[in-house]
Short mmCIF file of C-alpha atoms in Angstrom, two decimals:
data_model
loop_
_atom_site.label_atom_id
_atom_site.label_comp_id
_atom_site.label_asym_id
_atom_site.label_seq_id
_atom_site.Cartn_x
_atom_site.Cartn_y
_atom_site.Cartn_z
CA MET M 30 -116.37 109.03 -63.15
CA PHE M 31 -115.19 112.17 -63.13
CA LEU M 32 -115.36 112.33 -66.69
CA LYS M 33 -119.05 110.99 -67.47
CA LEU M 34 -119.97 113.69 -64.84
CA LEU M 35 -118.11 117.01 -66.56
CA PRO M 36 -120.59 117.34 -69.56
CA GLY M 37 -123.18 118.36 -66.86
CA TRP M 38 -121.44 120.60 -64.96
CA PRO M 39 -123.29 124.07 -65.19
CA LEU M 40 -121.85 127.22 -65.61
CA PRO M 41 -121.31 128.15 -61.72
CA VAL M 42 -119.71 125.10 -61.15
CA ILE M 43 -117.29 125.46 -63.84
CA ALA M 44 -116.77 129.03 -62.55
CA ILE M 45 -115.66 126.99 -58.83
CA ALA M 46 -113.63 124.38 -60.60
CA LEU M 47 -111.35 126.37 -62.97
CA PRO M 48 -109.55 128.15 -60.21
CA LEU M 49 -109.36 124.85 -57.83
CA PHE M 50 -108.34 122.47 -60.73
CA SER M 51 -106.03 124.98 -61.91
CA ALA M 52 -104.38 125.18 -58.62
CA PHE M 53 -104.30 121.35 -58.25
CA LEU M 54 -102.32 121.19 -61.64
CA LEU M 55 -100.05 123.94 -60.92
CA GLY M 56 -99.40 122.12 -57.12
CA CYS M 57 -98.22 118.86 -58.90
CA ALA M 58 -95.97 120.97 -60.93
CA ILE M 59 -94.40 122.40 -58.10
CA LEU M 60 -94.11 119.43 -56.88
CA LEU M 61 -92.25 117.82 -59.69
CA GLU M 62 -90.19 120.90 -59.81
CA MET M 63 -88.99 120.55 -55.84
CA ALA M 64 -88.50 116.57 -56.53
CA TYR M 65 -86.21 117.58 -59.78
CA THR M 66 -84.20 119.75 -57.68
CA ALA M 67 -83.69 117.40 -54.62
CA HIS M 68 -82.49 114.58 -57.02
CA THR M 69 -79.96 116.70 -59.49
CA SER M 70 -79.16 118.91 -56.55
CA GLY M 71 -79.34 122.00 -58.82
CA PRO M 72 -82.05 124.47 -59.44
CA PHE M 73 -85.15 124.21 -61.99
CA GLU M 74 -84.50 126.00 -65.17
CA ARG M 75 -88.05 127.94 -66.21
CA LYS M 76 -88.28 130.03 -68.75
CA LYS M 77 -90.58 133.10 -67.33
CA VAL M 78 -93.18 132.94 -70.40
CA TYR M 79 -94.19 129.40 -69.65
CA LEU M 80 -95.59 130.67 -66.25
CA LYS M 81 -96.88 134.26 -67.27
CA VAL M 82 -98.77 133.52 -70.61
CA PRO M 83 -101.12 130.72 -68.78
CA PHE M 84 -101.87 132.40 -65.53
CA LEU M 85 -102.86 135.86 -68.34
CA PHE M 86 -104.83 133.26 -70.07
CA PHE M 87 -106.87 131.75 -66.65
CA LEU M 88 -107.04 136.11 -65.87
CA PHE M 89 -109.44 136.47 -69.01
CA LEU M 90 -110.75 133.08 -69.15
CA ASN M 91 -112.09 133.71 -65.70
CA PHE M 92 -113.33 137.13 -65.98
CA ALA M 93 -115.61 135.58 -69.22
CA LEU M 94 -117.08 132.93 -67.41
CA ASN M 95 -118.35 134.70 -64.27
CA TYR M 96 -119.73 137.44 -66.89
CA LEU M 97 -121.54 134.66 -69.00
CA VAL M 98 -123.33 133.64 -65.49
CA TRP M 99 -123.64 136.99 -64.33
CA SER M 100 -125.49 137.63 -67.92
CA TYR M 101 -127.45 134.58 -67.24
CA SER M 102 -128.58 135.07 -63.81
CA HIS M 103 -129.11 138.78 -63.54
CA ASN M 104 -132.77 138.08 -64.63
CA LEU M 105 -133.73 135.45 -62.65
CA GLU M 106 -134.41 135.79 -58.92
CA GLN M 107 -132.48 132.27 -58.12
CA THR M 108 -131.13 129.03 -58.99
CA PHE M 109 -130.43 125.88 -57.44
CA PHE M 110 -127.79 123.11 -58.71
CA THR M 111 -127.60 119.46 -56.77
CA LEU M 112 -124.96 116.88 -57.79
CA GLY M 113 -126.84 113.21 -57.81
CA ALA M 114 -125.66 109.99 -59.36
CA ALA M 115 -126.44 111.52 -63.20
CA GLY M 116 -124.45 114.28 -62.37
CA TRP M 117 -125.50 117.97 -61.74
CA ALA M 118 -128.86 119.13 -62.32
CA GLU M 119 -130.49 122.58 -62.19
CA THR M 120 -133.80 123.38 -60.12
CA LEU M 121 -135.83 126.33 -59.04
CA SER M 122 -136.30 124.80 -55.57
CA GLY M 123 -133.70 124.44 -53.01
CA ALA M 124 -136.21 122.84 -50.83
CA GLY M 125 -136.67 118.51 -49.98
CA GLY M 126 -133.82 116.34 -50.95
CA GLY M 127 -131.53 114.82 -48.97
CA SER M 128 -128.40 116.43 -47.03
CA TRP M 129 -126.05 114.31 -49.24
CA LYS M 130 -127.03 116.38 -52.10
CA ALA M 131 -124.22 119.15 -52.76
CA PHE M 132 -126.30 122.41 -53.47
CA LEU M 133 -124.67 125.75 -55.33
CA ARG M 134 -127.46 128.37 -55.32
CA LEU M 135 -127.26 131.09 -57.77
CA ASP M 136 -128.72 134.24 -57.52
CA PRO M 137 -128.14 137.74 -58.72
CA LEU M 138 -126.36 138.81 -55.94
CA GLY M 139 -124.00 135.83 -55.89
CA ALA M 140 -123.42 136.07 -59.70
CA MET M 141 -122.68 140.13 -59.51
CA ALA M 142 -120.01 139.72 -56.60
CA ALA M 143 -118.59 136.94 -58.65
CA LEU M 144 -118.01 139.03 -61.87
CA LEU M 145 -116.66 141.82 -59.60
CA THR M 146 -114.25 139.72 -58.01
CA SER M 147 -113.45 138.14 -61.07
CA PHE M 148 -112.59 141.60 -62.42
CA ILE M 149 -110.16 142.17 -59.48
CA VAL M 150 -108.42 139.35 -60.06
CA LEU M 151 -107.43 140.65 -63.45
CA LEU M 152 -106.53 143.26 -62.38
CA ALA M 153 -104.28 141.57 -59.69
CA GLY M 154 -102.93 139.82 -61.93
CA LEU M 155 -101.66 142.41 -64.11
CA ARG M 156 -100.30 144.32 -61.44
CA SER M 157 -98.53 140.98 -60.06
CA LEU M 158 -97.31 139.89 -63.87
CA ALA M 159 -95.89 144.12 -63.78
CA ASP M 160 -94.05 144.00 -60.34
CA LYS M 161 -90.52 143.76 -60.68
CA SER M 162 -89.37 144.56 -57.72
CA ASP M 163 -91.36 141.13 -56.72
CA PRO M 164 -91.42 138.82 -59.82
CA ILE M 165 -94.96 136.17 -59.83
CA THR M 166 -93.70 132.84 -58.64
CA PRO M 167 -95.71 129.21 -59.29
CA ASN M 168 -96.18 129.58 -55.59
CA LYS M 169 -97.73 132.83 -55.32
CA ILE M 170 -100.06 131.90 -58.50
CA PHE M 171 -101.22 128.60 -56.52
CA PHE M 172 -102.08 130.67 -53.23
CA MET M 173 -103.81 133.13 -55.51
CA LEU M 174 -106.01 130.53 -57.68
CA LEU M 175 -106.81 128.90 -54.48
CA THR M 176 -107.67 131.87 -52.78
CA GLN M 177 -110.36 132.73 -56.17
CA GLY M 178 -111.53 128.74 -56.08
CA GLY M 179 -113.01 129.54 -52.43
CA VAL M 180 -114.21 133.39 -52.56
CA VAL M 181 -116.08 132.06 -56.05
CA GLY M 182 -117.50 129.24 -53.64
CA ILE M 183 -118.87 131.58 -51.16
CA PHE M 184 -120.45 133.61 -53.60
CA TYR M 185 -122.61 130.31 -54.84
CA SER M 186 -122.49 128.37 -51.35
CA GLY M 187 -126.41 127.09 -50.87
CA GLY M 188 -125.36 125.57 -47.06
CA ILE M 189 -123.60 126.10 -44.33
CA THR M 190 -121.71 122.84 -44.84
CA ASN M 191 -120.42 123.68 -48.22
CA LEU M 192 -120.00 127.40 -47.28
CA PHE M 193 -117.66 125.96 -44.55
CA LEU M 194 -115.61 124.40 -46.94
CA PHE M 195 -115.04 127.17 -49.29
CA LEU M 196 -114.12 129.49 -46.05
CA LEU M 197 -111.56 126.98 -45.22
CA ILE M 198 -110.27 126.82 -48.65
CA SER M 199 -109.81 130.58 -49.01
CA GLN M 200 -108.08 131.02 -46.16
CA ILE M 201 -105.43 128.68 -46.52
CA GLY M 202 -104.95 130.61 -49.85
CA ALA M 203 -105.24 134.13 -48.39
CA THR M 204 -102.61 132.67 -45.36
CA GLY M 205 -100.17 131.10 -48.29
CA LEU M 206 -100.15 134.80 -49.38
CA TYR M 207 -99.23 136.53 -45.74
CA ARG M 208 -95.35 136.81 -45.51
CA PRO M 209 -94.81 138.77 -42.14
CA VAL M 210 -93.10 141.99 -42.77
CA ARG M 211 -89.99 142.66 -40.70
CA ALA M 212 -89.79 146.26 -40.04
CA ALA M 213 -86.88 147.92 -38.87
CA GLY M 214 -85.72 147.37 -35.51
CA LEU M 215 -88.59 145.00 -35.09
CA LYS M 216 -86.92 142.28 -32.21
CA THR M 217 -87.43 138.91 -33.44
CA LEU M 218 -89.64 137.88 -30.69
CA ASN M 219 -92.00 140.65 -31.73
CA PHE M 220 -91.57 139.49 -34.97
CA PHE M 221 -92.64 135.73 -34.37
CA SER M 222 -95.47 137.16 -31.94
CA GLN M 223 -97.46 138.93 -35.22
CA SER M 224 -97.09 136.17 -37.18
CA ALA M 225 -98.59 133.80 -34.48
CA TRP M 226 -101.17 136.19 -33.78
CA TYR M 227 -102.37 136.23 -37.49
CA TYR M 228 -102.34 132.30 -37.66
CA ALA M 229 -104.11 131.66 -34.27
CA SER M 230 -106.81 134.35 -34.80
CA ARG M 231 -107.66 132.86 -38.18
CA VAL M 232 -107.80 129.29 -36.53
CA LEU M 233 -109.88 130.65 -33.72
CA VAL M 234 -112.66 132.45 -36.28
CA MET M 235 -112.86 129.24 -38.29
CA GLY M 236 -113.14 126.84 -35.17
CA MET M 237 -116.14 128.98 -34.04
CA TYR M 238 -117.84 128.89 -37.47
CA LEU M 239 -117.69 125.51 -37.56
CA ALA M 240 -118.88 125.29 -34.15
CA GLY M 241 -121.97 127.30 -35.01
CA THR M 242 -122.21 124.78 -37.97
CA LEU M 243 -122.20 121.42 -35.96
CA LEU M 244 -124.85 122.60 -33.27
CA LEU M 245 -127.44 123.37 -36.22
CA LEU M 246 -126.56 120.35 -37.98
CA SER M 247 -126.59 118.21 -34.65
CA LYS M 248 -129.76 119.28 -34.26
CA TYR M 249 -131.76 119.73 -37.70
CA LYS M 250 -129.84 116.84 -39.89
CA VAL M 251 -130.06 119.40 -43.06
CA SER M 252 -127.24 121.79 -44.18
CA GLY M 253 -128.98 123.84 -46.94
CA PHE M 254 -130.39 127.58 -45.95
CA THR M 255 -133.39 126.89 -47.49
CA GLN M 256 -133.98 123.57 -45.67
CA LEU M 257 -132.86 124.72 -42.59
CA HIS M 258 -134.70 128.21 -42.48
CA ALA M 259 -138.03 126.24 -43.25
CA VAL M 260 -137.58 123.92 -39.70
CA MET M 261 -135.29 126.16 -37.75
CA GLN M 262 -137.17 127.61 -34.38
CA PRO M 263 -136.03 130.36 -32.36
CA GLY M 264 -134.00 128.93 -29.34
CA VAL M 265 -131.12 129.15 -26.84
CA LEU M 266 -129.08 126.80 -29.19
CA GLU M 267 -130.09 128.68 -32.47
CA LEU M 268 -128.86 132.34 -31.18
CA SER M 269 -125.51 130.11 -29.57
CA ALA M 270 -125.03 129.28 -33.33
CA TYR M 271 -125.83 132.53 -35.03
CA VAL M 272 -123.27 134.44 -32.06
CA LEU M 273 -120.53 131.86 -33.04
CA MET M 274 -121.01 132.04 -36.83
CA ALA M 275 -121.82 135.76 -37.51
CA SER M 276 -119.49 137.03 -35.32
CA SER M 277 -116.20 134.92 -36.85
CA LEU M 278 -117.36 136.44 -40.35
CA PHE M 279 -117.46 139.74 -39.28
CA PHE M 280 -114.13 139.85 -37.79
CA LEU M 281 -112.70 138.22 -40.77
CA PHE M 282 -114.32 141.26 -42.75
CA ILE M 283 -113.43 143.60 -40.57
CA LYS M 284 -109.80 142.74 -40.22
CA PRO M 285 -108.98 140.50 -43.14
CA SER M 286 -104.50 140.59 -43.28
CA SER M 287 -101.99 142.13 -41.56
CA TYR M 288 -99.25 144.68 -42.82
CA ILE M 289 -98.58 143.59 -46.51
CA THR M 290 -96.68 146.02 -48.87
CA ASP M 291 -97.68 143.62 -51.78
CA ALA M 292 -100.33 145.15 -54.01
CA SER M 293 -101.66 142.16 -55.65
CA LYS M 294 -101.97 139.96 -52.35
CA ARG M 295 -103.30 142.97 -50.82
CA CYS M 296 -106.36 143.08 -53.35
CA TYR M 297 -106.58 139.03 -52.47
CA PHE M 298 -106.92 139.56 -49.08
CA ALA M 299 -109.47 142.43 -49.64
CA MET M 300 -111.61 139.99 -51.86
CA ARG M 301 -111.58 137.14 -49.00
CA GLY M 302 -113.01 140.21 -46.60
CA TYR M 303 -115.86 140.93 -49.48
CA ALA M 304 -116.64 137.72 -49.65
CA MET M 305 -116.97 137.24 -46.02
CA PHE M 306 -119.58 140.31 -45.35
CA PHE M 307 -121.25 138.27 -47.97
CA ALA M 308 -121.26 134.90 -46.02
CA LEU M 309 -122.60 137.38 -43.16
CA LEU M 310 -125.29 138.85 -45.85
CA ARG M 311 -126.16 135.00 -46.23
CA VAL M 312 -126.24 134.21 -42.87
CA ASN M 313 -128.63 136.93 -41.55
CA PHE M 314 -130.89 137.32 -44.29
CA LEU M 315 -131.39 133.75 -45.78
CA LEU M 316 -130.43 131.30 -42.51
CA PHE M 317 -131.73 133.74 -39.60
CA GLY M 318 -133.74 136.62 -40.42
CA PRO M 319 -135.86 138.61 -37.64
CA MET M 320 -135.67 135.91 -35.60
CA ARG M 321 -136.71 136.20 -32.22
CA GLY M 322 -134.05 137.19 -29.86
CA LEU M 323 -132.05 138.70 -32.61
CA ASP M 324 -134.63 142.07 -31.95
CA ARG M 325 -130.99 144.45 -30.76
CA ILE M 326 -128.55 142.46 -33.17
CA PRO M 327 -129.16 145.85 -35.66
CA TRP M 328 -128.15 148.21 -33.00
CA LEU M 329 -125.27 145.98 -32.25
CA TYR M 330 -124.23 146.32 -35.89
CA ILE M 331 -125.02 150.25 -35.91
CA LEU M 332 -122.49 150.44 -33.03
CA PHE M 333 -120.03 148.59 -34.34
CA GLY M 334 -119.63 150.26 -37.52
CA GLY M 335 -119.68 153.38 -35.95
CA ALA M 336 -116.77 152.32 -33.56
CA ALA M 337 -115.25 151.57 -36.72
CA LEU M 338 -115.41 155.08 -37.87
CA TRP M 339 -113.83 156.69 -34.91
CA ALA M 340 -111.07 154.03 -34.95
CA ALA M 341 -110.50 154.90 -38.70
CA PHE M 342 -110.47 158.22 -37.77
CA ALA M 343 -108.08 158.27 -35.18
CA LEU M 344 -105.46 155.87 -37.50
CA THR M 345 -105.34 158.18 -40.44
CA THR M 346 -104.53 161.02 -38.55
CA THR M 347 -101.61 159.77 -36.66
CA ASN M 348 -99.93 157.71 -39.30
CA ARG M 349 -98.52 158.88 -42.98
CA ASP M 350 -97.03 155.26 -44.15
CA PRO M 351 -99.01 154.64 -47.39
CA ILE M 352 -99.53 150.83 -46.47
CA ARG M 353 -101.41 151.88 -42.83
CA PHE M 354 -103.31 154.76 -44.47
CA THR M 355 -104.91 152.27 -46.93
CA GLU M 356 -106.13 150.05 -44.49
CA SER M 357 -107.36 152.81 -42.49
CA VAL M 358 -109.60 154.35 -45.28
CA GLU M 359 -110.89 150.69 -46.25
CA LEU M 360 -111.71 150.45 -42.32
CA PHE M 361 -113.67 154.42 -43.07
CA LEU M 362 -115.59 152.29 -45.61
CA LYS M 363 -116.43 148.73 -43.83
CA GLY M 364 -117.85 151.48 -40.95
CA PHE M 365 -120.51 152.67 -43.16
CA ILE M 366 -120.88 149.31 -44.81
CA THR M 367 -121.74 148.16 -41.16
CA ILE M 368 -123.77 151.00 -40.18
CA SER M 369 -125.52 150.46 -43.41
CA PHE M 370 -125.67 146.74 -42.75
CA GLY M 371 -127.10 147.25 -39.40
CA LEU M 372 -129.84 150.03 -40.97
CA SER M 373 -131.11 147.16 -43.25
CA LEU M 374 -131.78 144.78 -40.45
CA ASN M 375 -133.48 146.72 -38.63
CA GLY M 376 -135.59 148.03 -41.42
CA THR M 377 -136.28 145.18 -43.62
CA GLY M 378 -138.32 143.21 -40.58
CA SER M 379 -142.06 144.72 -41.55
CA ALA M 380 -143.07 146.10 -45.06
CA ALA M 381 -144.32 149.29 -43.19
CA ALA M 382 -140.23 149.83 -42.59
CA ALA M 383 -138.75 148.56 -45.98
CA ALA M 384 -140.55 151.24 -47.37
CA GLU M 385 -139.81 154.06 -45.03
CA TYR M 386 -136.29 153.15 -45.29
CA GLY M 387 -135.59 149.51 -45.56
CA LEU M 388 -134.89 149.23 -48.99
CA GLY M 389 -132.77 152.40 -49.33
CA ALA M 390 -130.43 150.95 -46.31
CA LEU M 391 -130.05 147.61 -48.29
CA GLU M 392 -129.31 149.86 -51.69
CA SER M 393 -127.00 151.39 -50.05
CA MET M 394 -125.29 149.03 -47.98
CA LEU M 395 -125.25 147.05 -51.68
CA SER M 396 -123.86 149.82 -53.91
CA LEU M 397 -121.03 150.68 -50.77
CA TRP M 398 -120.11 146.73 -50.63
CA MET M 399 -119.77 146.06 -54.52
CA LEU M 400 -117.56 149.85 -54.37
CA PHE M 401 -115.21 148.63 -51.67
CA LEU M 402 -113.03 146.02 -53.91
CA PRO M 403 -112.52 148.70 -56.88
CA ILE M 404 -111.49 151.10 -54.11
CA SER M 405 -109.58 148.89 -52.32
CA ALA M 406 -107.65 147.57 -55.34
CA ALA M 407 -106.78 151.21 -56.25
CA LEU M 408 -106.13 152.11 -52.77
CA SER M 409 -103.59 149.06 -52.80
CA ILE M 410 -102.01 149.55 -55.54
CA ILE M 411 -100.92 153.01 -55.00
CA GLY M 412 -100.11 152.58 -51.13
CA CYS M 413 -97.86 149.76 -52.40
CA LEU M 414 -96.66 151.85 -54.88
CA LEU M 415 -95.43 154.78 -52.48
CA LYS M 416 -93.77 151.88 -50.45
CA GLN M 417 -90.88 151.79 -53.25
CA LYS M 418 -87.34 152.74 -52.45
CA TYR M 419 -86.61 155.91 -54.34
CA ALA M 420 -82.76 157.47 -53.84
CA GLY M 421 -82.48 155.33 -50.38
CA SER M 422 -85.88 156.66 -49.06
CA GLU M 423 -89.35 155.62 -49.48
CA LEU M 424 -91.40 157.70 -52.21
CA TRP M 425 -93.99 158.75 -49.91
CA THR M 426 -91.42 160.35 -47.55
CA LEU M 427 -90.34 162.38 -50.76
CA GLY M 428 -93.42 164.66 -51.23
CA GLY M 429 -93.33 166.46 -54.75
CA LEU M 430 -94.66 163.51 -56.69
CA SER M 431 -96.85 165.42 -58.90
CA HIS M 432 -94.75 165.69 -62.18
CA LYS M 433 -93.43 162.15 -61.13
CA LEU M 434 -96.89 160.12 -60.86
CA PRO M 435 -99.49 162.76 -62.58
CA PHE M 436 -101.95 159.95 -63.39
CA THR M 437 -101.43 158.08 -60.02
CA GLY M 438 -102.24 161.16 -58.09
CA PHE M 439 -105.22 162.08 -60.70
CA VAL M 440 -106.61 158.64 -59.42
CA PHE M 441 -105.85 159.05 -55.82
CA PHE M 442 -107.96 161.97 -55.75
CA ILE M 443 -111.25 160.36 -57.51
CA VAL M 444 -111.16 157.37 -55.19
CA ILE M 445 -110.72 159.67 -52.40
CA CYS M 446 -113.74 161.74 -53.48
CA GLY M 447 -115.84 158.34 -53.78
CA LEU M 448 -114.77 157.25 -50.50
CA ALA M 449 -116.35 160.38 -49.11
CA GLY M 450 -119.42 160.36 -51.30
CA LEU M 451 -118.86 163.35 -53.12
CA PRO M 452 -120.64 164.28 -56.33
CA PRO M 453 -120.95 163.02 -59.29
CA PHE M 454 -118.78 160.05 -57.67
CA PRO M 455 -120.03 156.90 -57.36
CA GLY M 456 -120.17 156.93 -53.75
CA PHE M 457 -122.82 160.06 -53.68
CA ILE M 458 -125.87 158.07 -54.33
CA SER M 459 -125.39 155.31 -52.03
CA ARG M 460 -124.34 157.86 -49.64
CA GLN M 461 -127.57 159.59 -49.83
CA PHE M 462 -129.52 156.40 -49.36
CA LEU M 463 -127.68 156.21 -46.15
CA TYR M 464 -128.54 159.40 -44.69
CA ARG M 465 -131.86 158.67 -45.63
CA ALA M 466 -132.27 155.56 -43.75
CA ALA M 467 -130.54 156.89 -40.58
CA ASN M 468 -132.12 159.98 -40.75
CA ALA M 469 -135.26 157.81 -40.07
CA VAL M 470 -133.65 156.33 -37.65
CA SER M 471 -132.01 158.90 -35.72
CA PRO M 472 -130.81 162.90 -36.64
CA PHE M 473 -127.79 162.60 -35.01
CA LEU M 474 -127.22 159.10 -36.40
CA THR M 475 -127.39 161.00 -40.13
CA LEU M 476 -125.10 164.32 -38.67
CA PHE M 477 -122.32 161.75 -37.07
CA LEU M 478 -122.27 159.70 -40.99
CA PHE M 479 -122.04 163.29 -42.48
CA ALA M 480 -119.42 164.65 -40.24
CA MET M 481 -117.17 161.54 -40.89
CA SER M 482 -117.97 161.83 -44.60
CA LEU M 483 -116.10 165.15 -44.36
CA ALA M 484 -113.29 163.88 -42.10
CA VAL M 485 -112.57 161.35 -44.94
CA LEU M 486 -112.31 163.76 -47.75
CA PHE M 487 -110.23 166.45 -46.00
CA ILE M 488 -108.09 163.87 -44.44
CA GLY M 489 -107.88 162.35 -47.72
CA ILE M 490 -107.09 165.70 -49.57
CA TRP M 491 -104.42 166.36 -46.82
CA TYR M 492 -102.44 163.21 -47.51
CA ILE M 493 -102.44 163.31 -51.22
CA SER M 494 -101.35 167.08 -50.64
CA GLY M 495 -98.79 166.23 -48.80
CA VAL M 496 -97.55 163.37 -51.23
CA LEU M 497 -97.93 165.00 -54.53
CA PHE M 498 -97.08 168.96 -53.86
CA GLY M 499 -93.73 170.39 -52.21
CA LYS M 500 -90.53 170.34 -53.64
CA ALA M 501 -90.21 167.84 -56.31
CA PRO M 502 -87.22 165.35 -55.17
CA ASP M 503 -84.04 165.15 -57.52
CA ALA M 504 -83.77 163.45 -60.51
CA GLU M 505 -81.00 161.04 -60.12
CA GLU M 506 -83.30 157.84 -60.44
CA LYS M 507 -85.68 157.83 -63.23
CA ILE M 508 -89.40 156.70 -61.50
CA GLN M 509 -91.25 154.03 -63.48
CA GLY M 510 -94.53 154.80 -61.21
CA ASP M 511 -97.30 155.43 -63.64
CA ALA M 512 -95.82 153.00 -66.14
CA GLN M 513 -95.97 150.27 -63.74
CA ILE M 514 -99.63 150.71 -62.65
CA ALA M 515 -101.20 152.43 -65.23
CA LEU M 516 -103.19 149.86 -66.89
CA PRO M 517 -105.31 148.56 -63.59
CA LEU M 518 -105.62 151.95 -62.29
CA PHE M 519 -106.76 153.04 -65.74
CA LEU M 520 -109.59 150.01 -65.62
CA ILE M 521 -110.18 150.94 -62.19
CA LEU M 522 -110.98 154.61 -63.26
CA ILE M 523 -112.97 153.21 -66.20
CA PHE M 524 -115.33 151.66 -63.49
CA LEU M 525 -115.58 154.05 -61.40
CA LEU M 526 -116.47 157.22 -63.73
CA PHE M 527 -119.03 154.45 -65.76
CA SER M 528 -120.83 154.10 -62.53
CA SER M 529 -120.98 157.83 -61.99
CA ALA M 530 -121.68 158.70 -65.66
CA ALA M 531 -124.29 156.19 -65.76
CA PRO M 532 -125.76 155.62 -62.73
CA ASN M 533 -129.06 154.59 -63.62
CA HIS M 534 -127.55 151.61 -65.79
CA TYR M 535 -125.26 150.79 -62.81
CA TYR M 536 -128.12 150.78 -60.35
CA ASP M 537 -130.75 148.96 -62.38
CA ASN M 538 -128.69 146.63 -63.70
CA ALA M 539 -126.68 145.90 -60.52
CA VAL M 540 -127.51 147.11 -57.51
CA SER M 541 -131.75 146.64 -57.94
CA LYS M 542 -131.37 143.05 -58.95
CA SER M 543 -129.17 142.76 -55.96
CA VAL M 544 -131.88 144.25 -53.33
CA SER M 545 -134.49 142.77 -55.37
CA SER M 546 -132.89 138.65 -55.19
CA LEU M 547 -132.01 139.39 -51.14
CA MET M 548 -135.46 140.74 -50.39
CA ARG M 549 -137.28 138.41 -52.21
CA ILE M 550 -135.58 135.15 -51.44
CA SER M 551 -134.95 135.70 -47.78
CA TYR M 552 -138.04 137.92 -46.13
CA ALA M 553 -140.72 137.29 -48.64
CA ALA M 554 -140.22 132.95 -47.70
CA GLN M 555 -140.31 134.08 -44.22
CA ASP M 556 -143.36 135.68 -44.47
CA GLU M 557 -146.20 133.77 -42.58
CA GLN M 558 -149.38 136.03 -43.24
CA SER M 559 -148.28 136.42 -46.87
CA GLN M 560 -147.48 140.11 -46.20
CA GLU M 561 -146.43 141.45 -49.72
CA LEU M 562 -142.82 143.35 -49.33
CA PRO M 563 -142.41 146.40 -51.38
CA ASP M 564 -140.85 146.06 -54.75
CA PRO M 565 -136.94 147.84 -55.24
CA ASP M 566 -138.01 148.98 -58.53
CA ASP M 567 -141.80 150.06 -57.68
CA SER M 568 -141.39 153.45 -55.79
CA GLN M 569 -145.39 153.52 -54.92
CA ASP M 570 -145.96 154.12 -50.84
CA VAL M 571 -146.82 150.20 -49.31
CA PRO M 572 -149.66 150.52 -46.21
CA ASP M 573 -148.91 149.67 -42.94
CA VAL M 574 -149.29 146.28 -41.89
CA GLU M 575 -148.86 143.82 -39.19
CA PRO M 576 -145.35 143.06 -38.32
CA ILE M 577 -143.58 139.56 -38.69
CA PRO M 578 -144.35 137.33 -36.25
CA GLY M 579 -141.27 137.75 -33.62
CA GLU M 580 -139.84 141.02 -34.59
CA SER M 581 -139.74 143.69 -31.70
CA GLU M 582 -142.37 145.98 -31.32
#
């Protein structure tokens, strides 16, 4: 039956199946190796080339496959893939059919997210293959493949049940990569408490999402996003399901991992957090929309985003450890994304609000979200490098590294400027959209966001100056920092510079198509009075219309 279905598999299904099937094969190989070791009471001899070459081949094949999916989908609004007795079938409508059908949903937003993720997978894999301090192992590759399969599945999920399945796979994969760091002087009890908190929190949030899913399934008996939205009515059960699902996804986005000093693992945890925000978009825009009872939710997200910015400001000014600094700077960007998300929810409930500031908030949100993965990957690669030992001390404690790590320092500076939205770097345009949307809501919010942008710029430059300048360390040992991370950092730099040098191309082919997909798929379907929402590619003003039923006055 499996071989009979295989020829009919479309590209998105193959994009999910490739890492999962590769993980299955590698898992079988690991079990055979363990059995051989137990039987012979000796280690299994393996040449590293037999591990590295297939993994390198997968990295490039995975990127090429997701590029093909994106090139197929970025001119389409949406396509559904269903699994029936005759194999996988492609359809333009997700409505109808029984709950037994496994819906996959392909749209420009999901395809772009999968393509960007495969790019970071390539970078993380290259860094892991070149990391001599923590050599690649079969177990590490297995959990990387598992995480990748779950994350891609999240991007192509078409319903709440298969979204939970892929969320669970990504959690298992990333948890397999987690190894708590035993800091110097840390007591054993505290060490295990740190691990217990991580595992317990993950079980709790997955249980919360599952509970919200079961609430909706028990009442409506369907799981597809389109099907559920067509029949779902506002009520206490629906609001309870929203709280359970959205709060769990938001927690996993804000806090994806604990303290990790391996660059490739940090990239995979960032990918999981990136996917959690995508799932949050699905739940808010595609499933619930402007439902009655959720009128105050946008302001709650704005409040959470502001709290994240304050927390990031406090953490960056009190901790100079490069991994902690990386976590804090990532929290800065997540705070801006969360605020733009709240403004998007508040601004797309009616055509008038969308024309005034909603579309700008959406473009800002998606642009910042797309920049999150490359920026997080660059910070992780640099931060973990600075944690390496040199002459008995960690690199970041020495200072004066400008002559030892010139390329690393240059990319570090570019990343900080992009984070702060300094022109002409890629964060500049998206930050302007955010300021405009915030000003339409409150000028004080705009001032707050601008002040925080300046704060991340000054703190970043202050941190870079402390690491790069000053008295250079003695050259008793050779630092191979730039050589170790040059290739992945160079690829990230190319992406950042391209989006800066050709912003129109970047926005037209990535951001605008994703915004159009999100708007047309979610709110156009919800408009019971045939209101026409403004096209993101059309700059003409839209006259005021009556609000969508259920929205706040």
